[in-house]
XYZ file of C-alpha atoms in Angstrom:
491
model
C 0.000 0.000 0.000
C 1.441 3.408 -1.226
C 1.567 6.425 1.515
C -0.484 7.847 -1.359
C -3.754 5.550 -0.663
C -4.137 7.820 2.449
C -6.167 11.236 2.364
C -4.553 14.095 3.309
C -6.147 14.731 6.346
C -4.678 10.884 7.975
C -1.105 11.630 5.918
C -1.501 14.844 8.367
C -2.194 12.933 11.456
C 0.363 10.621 10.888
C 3.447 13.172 10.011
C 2.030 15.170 13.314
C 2.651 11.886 15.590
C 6.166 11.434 13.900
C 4.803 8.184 12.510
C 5.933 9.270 9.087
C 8.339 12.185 7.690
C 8.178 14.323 5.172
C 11.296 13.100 3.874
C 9.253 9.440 3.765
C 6.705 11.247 1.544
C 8.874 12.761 -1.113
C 10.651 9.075 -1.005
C 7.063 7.791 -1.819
C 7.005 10.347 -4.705
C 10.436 10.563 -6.184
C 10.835 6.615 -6.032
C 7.529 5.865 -8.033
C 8.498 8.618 -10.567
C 11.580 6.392 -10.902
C 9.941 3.632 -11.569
C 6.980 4.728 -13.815
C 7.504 8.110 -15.758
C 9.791 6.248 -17.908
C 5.856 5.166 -19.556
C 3.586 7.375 -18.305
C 5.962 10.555 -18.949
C 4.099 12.858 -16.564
C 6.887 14.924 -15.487
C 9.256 17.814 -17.515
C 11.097 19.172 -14.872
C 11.956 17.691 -11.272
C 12.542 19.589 -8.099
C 14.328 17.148 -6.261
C 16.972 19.093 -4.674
C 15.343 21.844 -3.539
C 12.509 19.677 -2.355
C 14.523 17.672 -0.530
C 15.852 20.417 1.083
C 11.895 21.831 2.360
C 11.645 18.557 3.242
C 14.233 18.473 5.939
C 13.104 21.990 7.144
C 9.487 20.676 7.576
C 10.646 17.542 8.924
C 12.280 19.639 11.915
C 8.473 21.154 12.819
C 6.425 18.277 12.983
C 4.045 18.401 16.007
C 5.005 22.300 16.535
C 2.690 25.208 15.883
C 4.918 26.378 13.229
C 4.109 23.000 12.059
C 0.511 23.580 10.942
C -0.089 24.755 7.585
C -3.323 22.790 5.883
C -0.927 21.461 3.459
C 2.479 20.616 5.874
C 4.638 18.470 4.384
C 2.322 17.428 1.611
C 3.940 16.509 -2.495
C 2.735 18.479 -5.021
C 3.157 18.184 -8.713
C 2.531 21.974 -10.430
C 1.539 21.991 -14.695
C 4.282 23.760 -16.465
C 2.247 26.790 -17.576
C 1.949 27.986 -13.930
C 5.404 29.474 -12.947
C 7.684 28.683 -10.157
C 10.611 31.253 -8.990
C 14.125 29.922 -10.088
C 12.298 26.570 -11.419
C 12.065 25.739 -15.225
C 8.744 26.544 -16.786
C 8.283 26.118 -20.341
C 4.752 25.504 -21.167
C 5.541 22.123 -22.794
C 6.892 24.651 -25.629
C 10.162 25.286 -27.611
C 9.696 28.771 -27.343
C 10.226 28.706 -23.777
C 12.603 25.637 -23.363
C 15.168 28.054 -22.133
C 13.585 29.870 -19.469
C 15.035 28.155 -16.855
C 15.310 30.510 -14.096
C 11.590 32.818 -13.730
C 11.938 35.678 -11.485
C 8.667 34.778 -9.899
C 6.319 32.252 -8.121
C 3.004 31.897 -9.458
C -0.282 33.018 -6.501
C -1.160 29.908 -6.531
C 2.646 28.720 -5.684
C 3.133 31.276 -3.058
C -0.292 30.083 -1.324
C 0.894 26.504 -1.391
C 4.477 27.321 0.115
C 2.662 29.383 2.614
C 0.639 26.242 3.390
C 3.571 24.610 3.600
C 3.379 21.989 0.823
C 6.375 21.154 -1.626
C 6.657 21.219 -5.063
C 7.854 18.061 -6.701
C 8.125 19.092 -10.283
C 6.600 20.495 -13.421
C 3.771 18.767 -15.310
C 3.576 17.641 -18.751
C 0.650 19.006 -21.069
C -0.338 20.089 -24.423
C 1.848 23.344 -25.699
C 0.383 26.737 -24.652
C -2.465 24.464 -23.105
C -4.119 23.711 -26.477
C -4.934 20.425 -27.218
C -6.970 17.365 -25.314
C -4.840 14.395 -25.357
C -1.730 15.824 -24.319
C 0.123 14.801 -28.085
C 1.318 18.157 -28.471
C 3.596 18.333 -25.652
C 6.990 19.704 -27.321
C 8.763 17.207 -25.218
C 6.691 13.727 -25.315
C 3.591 12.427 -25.400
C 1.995 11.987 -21.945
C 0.262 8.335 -21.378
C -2.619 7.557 -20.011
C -1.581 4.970 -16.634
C -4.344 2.847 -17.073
C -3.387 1.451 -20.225
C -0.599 3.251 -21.928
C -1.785 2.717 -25.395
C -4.276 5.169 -24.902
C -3.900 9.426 -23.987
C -4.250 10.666 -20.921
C -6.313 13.806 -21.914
C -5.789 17.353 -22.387
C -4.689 19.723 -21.606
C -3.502 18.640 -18.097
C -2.742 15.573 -18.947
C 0.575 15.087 -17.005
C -0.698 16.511 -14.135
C -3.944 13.928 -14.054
C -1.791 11.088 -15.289
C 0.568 11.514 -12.265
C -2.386 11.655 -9.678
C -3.400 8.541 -11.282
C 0.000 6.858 -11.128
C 0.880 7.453 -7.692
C 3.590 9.488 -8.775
C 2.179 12.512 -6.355
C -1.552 12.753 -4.027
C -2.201 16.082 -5.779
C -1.346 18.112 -8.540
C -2.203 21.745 -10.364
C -3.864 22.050 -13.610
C -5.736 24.843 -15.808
C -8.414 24.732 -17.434
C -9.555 26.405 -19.848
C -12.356 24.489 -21.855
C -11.858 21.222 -19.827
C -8.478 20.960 -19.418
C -8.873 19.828 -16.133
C -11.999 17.690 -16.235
C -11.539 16.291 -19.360
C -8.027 14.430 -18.251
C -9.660 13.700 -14.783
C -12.201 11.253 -16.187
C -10.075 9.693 -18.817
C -7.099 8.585 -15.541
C -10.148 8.148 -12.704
C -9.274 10.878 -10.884
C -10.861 14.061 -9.128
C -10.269 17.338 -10.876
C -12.148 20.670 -9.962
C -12.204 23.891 -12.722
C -13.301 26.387 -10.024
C -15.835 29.305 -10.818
C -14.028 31.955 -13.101
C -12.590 34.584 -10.305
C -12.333 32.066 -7.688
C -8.677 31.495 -7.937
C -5.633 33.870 -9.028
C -4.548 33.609 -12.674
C -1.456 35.855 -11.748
C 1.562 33.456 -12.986
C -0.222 31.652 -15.407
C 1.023 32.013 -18.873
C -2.244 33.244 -20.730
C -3.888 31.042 -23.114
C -7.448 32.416 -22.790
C -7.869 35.569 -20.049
C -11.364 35.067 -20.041
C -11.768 31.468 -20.011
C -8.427 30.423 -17.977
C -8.828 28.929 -14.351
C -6.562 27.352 -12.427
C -7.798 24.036 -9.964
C -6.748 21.221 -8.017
C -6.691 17.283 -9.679
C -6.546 14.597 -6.710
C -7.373 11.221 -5.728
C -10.890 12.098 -3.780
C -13.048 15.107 -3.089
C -12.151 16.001 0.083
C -8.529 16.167 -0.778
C -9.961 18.345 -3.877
C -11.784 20.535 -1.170
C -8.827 21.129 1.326
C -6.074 22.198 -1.728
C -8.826 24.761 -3.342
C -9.514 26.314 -0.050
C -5.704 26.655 0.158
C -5.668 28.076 -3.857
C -9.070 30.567 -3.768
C -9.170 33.794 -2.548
C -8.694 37.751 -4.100
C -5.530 38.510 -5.392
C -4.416 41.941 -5.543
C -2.290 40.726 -8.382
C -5.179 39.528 -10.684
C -7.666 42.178 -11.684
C -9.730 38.972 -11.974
C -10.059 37.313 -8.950
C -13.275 37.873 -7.250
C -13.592 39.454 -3.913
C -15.401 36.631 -2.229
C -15.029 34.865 1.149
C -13.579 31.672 0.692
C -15.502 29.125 2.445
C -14.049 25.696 4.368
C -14.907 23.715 1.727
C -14.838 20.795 3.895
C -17.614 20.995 5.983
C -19.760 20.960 3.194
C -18.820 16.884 2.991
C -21.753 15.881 5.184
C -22.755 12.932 2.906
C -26.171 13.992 2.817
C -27.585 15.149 -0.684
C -31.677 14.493 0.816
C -33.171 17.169 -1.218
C -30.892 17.877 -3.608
C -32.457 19.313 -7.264
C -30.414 17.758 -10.477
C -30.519 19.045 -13.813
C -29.723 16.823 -16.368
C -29.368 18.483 -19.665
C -30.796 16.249 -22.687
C -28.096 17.719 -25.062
C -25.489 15.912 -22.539
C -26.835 12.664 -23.318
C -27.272 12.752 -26.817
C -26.311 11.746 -30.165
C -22.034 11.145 -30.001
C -22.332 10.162 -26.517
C -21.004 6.195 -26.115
C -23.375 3.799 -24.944
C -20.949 3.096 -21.728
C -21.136 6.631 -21.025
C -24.405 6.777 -21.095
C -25.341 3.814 -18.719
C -22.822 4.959 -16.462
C -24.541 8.168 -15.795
C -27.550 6.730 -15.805
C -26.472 4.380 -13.052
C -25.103 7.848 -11.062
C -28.591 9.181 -11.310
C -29.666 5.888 -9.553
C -27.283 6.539 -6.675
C -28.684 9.808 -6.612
C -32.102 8.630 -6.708
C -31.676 6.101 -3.845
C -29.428 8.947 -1.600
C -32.949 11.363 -1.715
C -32.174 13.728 -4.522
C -34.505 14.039 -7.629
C -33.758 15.112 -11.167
C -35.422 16.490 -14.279
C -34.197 16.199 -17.791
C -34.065 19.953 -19.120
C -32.466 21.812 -22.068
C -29.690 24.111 -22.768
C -30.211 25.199 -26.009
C -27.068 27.102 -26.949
C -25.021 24.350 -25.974
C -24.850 23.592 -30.056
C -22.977 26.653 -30.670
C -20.742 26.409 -27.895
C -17.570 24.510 -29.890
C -17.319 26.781 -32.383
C -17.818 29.789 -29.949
C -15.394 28.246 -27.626
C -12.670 27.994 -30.180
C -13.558 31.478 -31.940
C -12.812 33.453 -28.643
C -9.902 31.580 -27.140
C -8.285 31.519 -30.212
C -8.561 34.948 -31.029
C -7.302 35.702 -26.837
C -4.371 33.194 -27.758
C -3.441 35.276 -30.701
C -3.358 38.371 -28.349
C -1.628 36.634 -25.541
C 0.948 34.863 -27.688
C 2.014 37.677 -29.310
C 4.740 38.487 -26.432
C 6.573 35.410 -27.642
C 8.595 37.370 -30.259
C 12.358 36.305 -29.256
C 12.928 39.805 -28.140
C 12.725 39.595 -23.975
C 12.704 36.031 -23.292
C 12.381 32.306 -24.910
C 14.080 31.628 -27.785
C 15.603 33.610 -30.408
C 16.071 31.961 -33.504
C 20.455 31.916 -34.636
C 19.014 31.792 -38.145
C 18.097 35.480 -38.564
C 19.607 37.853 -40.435
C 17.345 41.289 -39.661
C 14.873 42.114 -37.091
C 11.755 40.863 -39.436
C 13.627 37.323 -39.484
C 13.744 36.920 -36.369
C 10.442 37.658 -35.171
C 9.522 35.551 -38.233
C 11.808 32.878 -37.468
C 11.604 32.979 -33.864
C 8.063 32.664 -33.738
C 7.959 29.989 -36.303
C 10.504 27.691 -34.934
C 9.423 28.041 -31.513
C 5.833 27.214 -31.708
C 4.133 23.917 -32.242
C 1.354 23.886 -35.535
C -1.741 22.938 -32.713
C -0.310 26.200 -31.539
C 0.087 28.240 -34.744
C -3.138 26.999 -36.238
C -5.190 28.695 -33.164
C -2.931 32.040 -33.890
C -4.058 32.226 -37.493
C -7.663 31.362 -36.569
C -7.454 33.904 -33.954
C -5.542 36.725 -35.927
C -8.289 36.181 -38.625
C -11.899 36.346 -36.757
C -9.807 39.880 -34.965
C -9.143 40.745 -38.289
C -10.803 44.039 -40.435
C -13.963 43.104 -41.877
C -14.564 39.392 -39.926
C -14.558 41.015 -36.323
C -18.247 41.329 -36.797
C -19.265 38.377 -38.450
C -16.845 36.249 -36.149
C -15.408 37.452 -33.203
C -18.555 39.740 -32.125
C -21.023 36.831 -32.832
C -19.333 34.234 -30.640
C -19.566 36.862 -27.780
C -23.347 37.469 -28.249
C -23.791 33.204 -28.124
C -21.678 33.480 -25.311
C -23.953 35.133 -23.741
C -26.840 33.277 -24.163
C -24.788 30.254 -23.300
C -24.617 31.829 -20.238
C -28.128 32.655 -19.878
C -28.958 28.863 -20.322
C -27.086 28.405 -17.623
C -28.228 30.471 -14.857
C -32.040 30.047 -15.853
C -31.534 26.080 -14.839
C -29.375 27.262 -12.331
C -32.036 29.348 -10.660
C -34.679 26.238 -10.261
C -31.667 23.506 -9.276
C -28.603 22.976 -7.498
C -26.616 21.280 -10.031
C -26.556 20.092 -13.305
C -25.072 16.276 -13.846
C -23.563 14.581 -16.749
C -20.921 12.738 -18.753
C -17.927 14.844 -18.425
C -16.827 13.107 -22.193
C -18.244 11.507 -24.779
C -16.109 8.901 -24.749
C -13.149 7.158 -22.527
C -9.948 8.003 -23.422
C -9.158 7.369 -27.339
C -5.490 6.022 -28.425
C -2.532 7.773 -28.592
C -2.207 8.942 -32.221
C -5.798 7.995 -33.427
C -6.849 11.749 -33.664
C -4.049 13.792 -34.214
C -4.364 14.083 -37.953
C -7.904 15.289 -37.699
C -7.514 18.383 -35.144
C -12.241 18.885 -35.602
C -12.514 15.514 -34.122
C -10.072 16.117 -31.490
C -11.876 19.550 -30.874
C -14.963 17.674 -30.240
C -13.520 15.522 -27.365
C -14.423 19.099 -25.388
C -17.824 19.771 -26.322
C -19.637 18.802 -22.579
C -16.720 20.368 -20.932
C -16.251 23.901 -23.034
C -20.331 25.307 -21.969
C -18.993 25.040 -18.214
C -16.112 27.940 -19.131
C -17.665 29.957 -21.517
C -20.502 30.259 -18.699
C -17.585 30.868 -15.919
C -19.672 28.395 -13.766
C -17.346 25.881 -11.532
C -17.318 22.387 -12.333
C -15.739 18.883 -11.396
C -15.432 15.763 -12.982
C -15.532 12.620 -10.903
C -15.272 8.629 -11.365
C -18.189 7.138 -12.151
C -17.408 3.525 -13.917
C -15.102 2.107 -16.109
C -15.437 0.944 -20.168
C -15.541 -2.808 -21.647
C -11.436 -1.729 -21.874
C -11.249 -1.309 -18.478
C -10.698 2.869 -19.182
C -12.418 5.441 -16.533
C -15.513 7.195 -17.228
C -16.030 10.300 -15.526
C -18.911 12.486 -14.113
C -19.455 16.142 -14.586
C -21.256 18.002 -11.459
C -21.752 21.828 -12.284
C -22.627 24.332 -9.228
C -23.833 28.060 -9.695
C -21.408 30.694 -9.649
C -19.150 30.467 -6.415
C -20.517 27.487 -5.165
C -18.188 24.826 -5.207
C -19.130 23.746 -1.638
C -22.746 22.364 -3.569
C -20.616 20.784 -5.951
C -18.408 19.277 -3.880
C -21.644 17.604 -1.694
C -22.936 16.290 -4.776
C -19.515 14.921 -5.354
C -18.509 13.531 -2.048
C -21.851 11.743 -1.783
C -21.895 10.140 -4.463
C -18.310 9.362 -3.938
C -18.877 7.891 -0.580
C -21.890 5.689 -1.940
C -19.209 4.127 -4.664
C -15.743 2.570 -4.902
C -14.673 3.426 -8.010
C -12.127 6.321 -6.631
C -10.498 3.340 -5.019
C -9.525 1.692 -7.982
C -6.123 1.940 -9.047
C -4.322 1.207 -12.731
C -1.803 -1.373 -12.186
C 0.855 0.496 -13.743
C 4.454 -0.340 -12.415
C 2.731 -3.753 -10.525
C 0.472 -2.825 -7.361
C 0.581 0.182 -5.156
């Protein structure tokens, strides 16, 4: 049995009583990496030294007051587009392969050194955070631990795949049209994309501005719950963040969901939707059902425009945002240029993957004179009725429940040569951030392949503690979150 199996809250209790170290936990971590990332290839950068070093300074204040942060002592693995002071961050991207020493910790890092948790290393993922199967990593393809024929998803793939393998409790993602959820259901694990404002975006490199959200991936929800309340909160830093109390998150886990009013939207379980899916989340509803809570079928109408809205806007924010990757301040500057033109040119063109250049030329068009109108300002306007489906159901129920895929995972290299069909992989997960509402994705079964399927909860705005009851009790009235793959022989 791995130190791992154990929730945070017991690995707390047991590094408090000196029955365990901290050193014993990064041991747990660093020797499973060892013996696993060779396949599952979760990791870009480790942070072994310096780890090892918090380690022994934590290790010193077990039992103490000084001792007591709500993450002491606790592995960590961070995604590689959130940046980490004097620790290489390179957005799975060429054109940052050299920044090897930022000047600055991510919010998010800074709140989880203040809790006192350590940062094992930087996550694999799709470049720039575009993709959903994690094939377009610069580096290597992430695998997906439960078989590694198959991807892991997208675009936090490495940092759901290492959850998965044991190769850390916890890890960071972002999400910004399921990047989070969408990789939690395909490795069986728990992954939260928080409500848009909830947590600080400062020291994310940008993909989306309006769509980006940082969240927590972990084994079950009340691990989920304790690392968010440690993330959330207003950030003078981020113009974004919302100033909103940030509730303990935890003692909304009662178990009970008695009462509870599910939306289930009919678009969710329609045509393109697997049969396995399907039956899965049909079975959910039963546990549902036989825990007290009731549920409706009801529409959101919009949700048929959301794709191609969803890839309209964030493409046209990536062109924006990317366009500070010019090999002028930082990242690489290509030795082939001969004048200021080639190098931008060159810089730019070397540096960037084609997932990545093919949303920069989508993006740069629909901002373009003449098809700002007819692109970029219609996708806001369905936007916005996407987000007016969304809080009319959310005004008569708690949640809405269903698949958060189509499909389990798909196999590495069976989509990449067809980026629409990859796109689609999304299209229950992308509604969720174009609304800015918070949502998680949960096990809920596993395919005739013996892949995960996951469930999608989705809470009103700033409500995550609803979303993680629904979670937790259906959680606690299953097993499947204590299934493991049996990558690297039993753990």
């Amino acid at each position: 049995m791995s130190l791992f199996d154990y929730k945070l809250s017991d690995l707390q209790e047991m590094l408090h009583k000196k029955e365990i170290s901290v050193n014993d936990l990064l041991d747990e971590a660093y020797n499973r990496i060892s013996e696993v990332d060779g396949d599952v290839k979760a990791f870009i950068t480790l942070n072994e030294e310096t780890a090892r070093a918090r380690a022994k300074e934590l290790d010193e204040l077990r039992g103490t007051p000084e001792g007591r942060g709500l993450l002491f002592g606790m592995p960590i693995g961070v995604k590689d587009n959130i940046v980490t002071k004097g620790l290489r961050t390179t957005a799975a991207s060429q054109i940052l392969d050299n920044l090897t020493d930022p000047l600055y910790d991510a919010t998010v890092v800074q709140k989880l050194d203040a809790a006192e948790a350590i940062n094992v290393g930087k996550l694999n993922m799709d470049e720039f955070a575009m993709g959903s199967s994690n094939e377009n990593s610069s580096y290597y393809a992430t695998r997906n631990p439960w078989n590694t024929d198959y991807v892991p998803g997208g675009s936090s793939g490495g940092s759901a795949a290492a959850v998965a393998a044991g190769e850390v409790p916890f890890s960071l993602g972002s999400d910004t049209g399921g990047s989070i959820r969408q990789p939690a259901a395909y490795c069986g694990v728990v992954g939260l994309k928080p409500t848009y404002g909830r947590v600080s975006r400062f020291g994310l490199i940008a993909f989306a501005s309006s769509l980006d959200q940082i969240g927590p991936l972990t084994r079950t929800v009340e691990d989920n719950a304790y690392i968010l309340e440690t993330i959330a909160g207003l950030d003078q830093m981020d113009s974004t963040s919302a100033d909103i109390e940030v509730p303990k998150y935890t003692e909304a886990l009662t178990g009970d969901v008695k009462g509870l009013k599910i939306a289930v939207p009919k678009e969710y379980l329609a045509e393109g939707v697997s049969d396995e899916v399907k039956e899965a989340v049909q079975k959910a509803l039963k546990v549902y059902e036989d825990m007290g809570a009731t549920w409706d079928e009801v529409t959101l109408p919009h949700s048929k425009y959301a794709l191609s809205t969803y890839y309209l806007l964030s493409s046209s924010e990536a062109s924006a945002n990317l366009a500070r990757f010019d090999g002028v301040r930082y990242g690489r500057r290509s030795p082939n240029a001969e004048n200021m033109l080639d190098m931008f040119k060159l810089s730019r063109s070397e540096g960037f993957g084609d997932e990545v250049k093919r949303r920069i030329m989508l993006g740069t068009f629909a901002l373009s004179s003449g098809y700002y109108d007819a692109y970029y300002k219609k996708a806001q306007q369905a936007r916005t009725l996407i987000k007016k489906d969304f809080d009319d159901v959310l005004a008569d129920y708690d949640v809405i429940i269903g698949p958060t895929t189509p499909t389990p995972a798909f196999k590495v290299g069976e989509k990449t040569e067809d980026p629409l069909t990859m796109y689609a992989n999304d299209i229950l997960t992308i509604p969720v951030n174009l609304a800015g509402v918070p949502g998680i994705s949960v096990p809920c079964g596993f395919s005739g392949e013996g892949l995960p399927i996951g469930l999608q909860i989705i809470g009103k705005h700033f409500d995550e503690a609803t979303v993680y009851r629904a979670a937790h009790a259906y959680e606690q009235a299953t097993d499947f979150h204590t299934q493991k793959p049996s990558l690297g022989g039993a753990k």
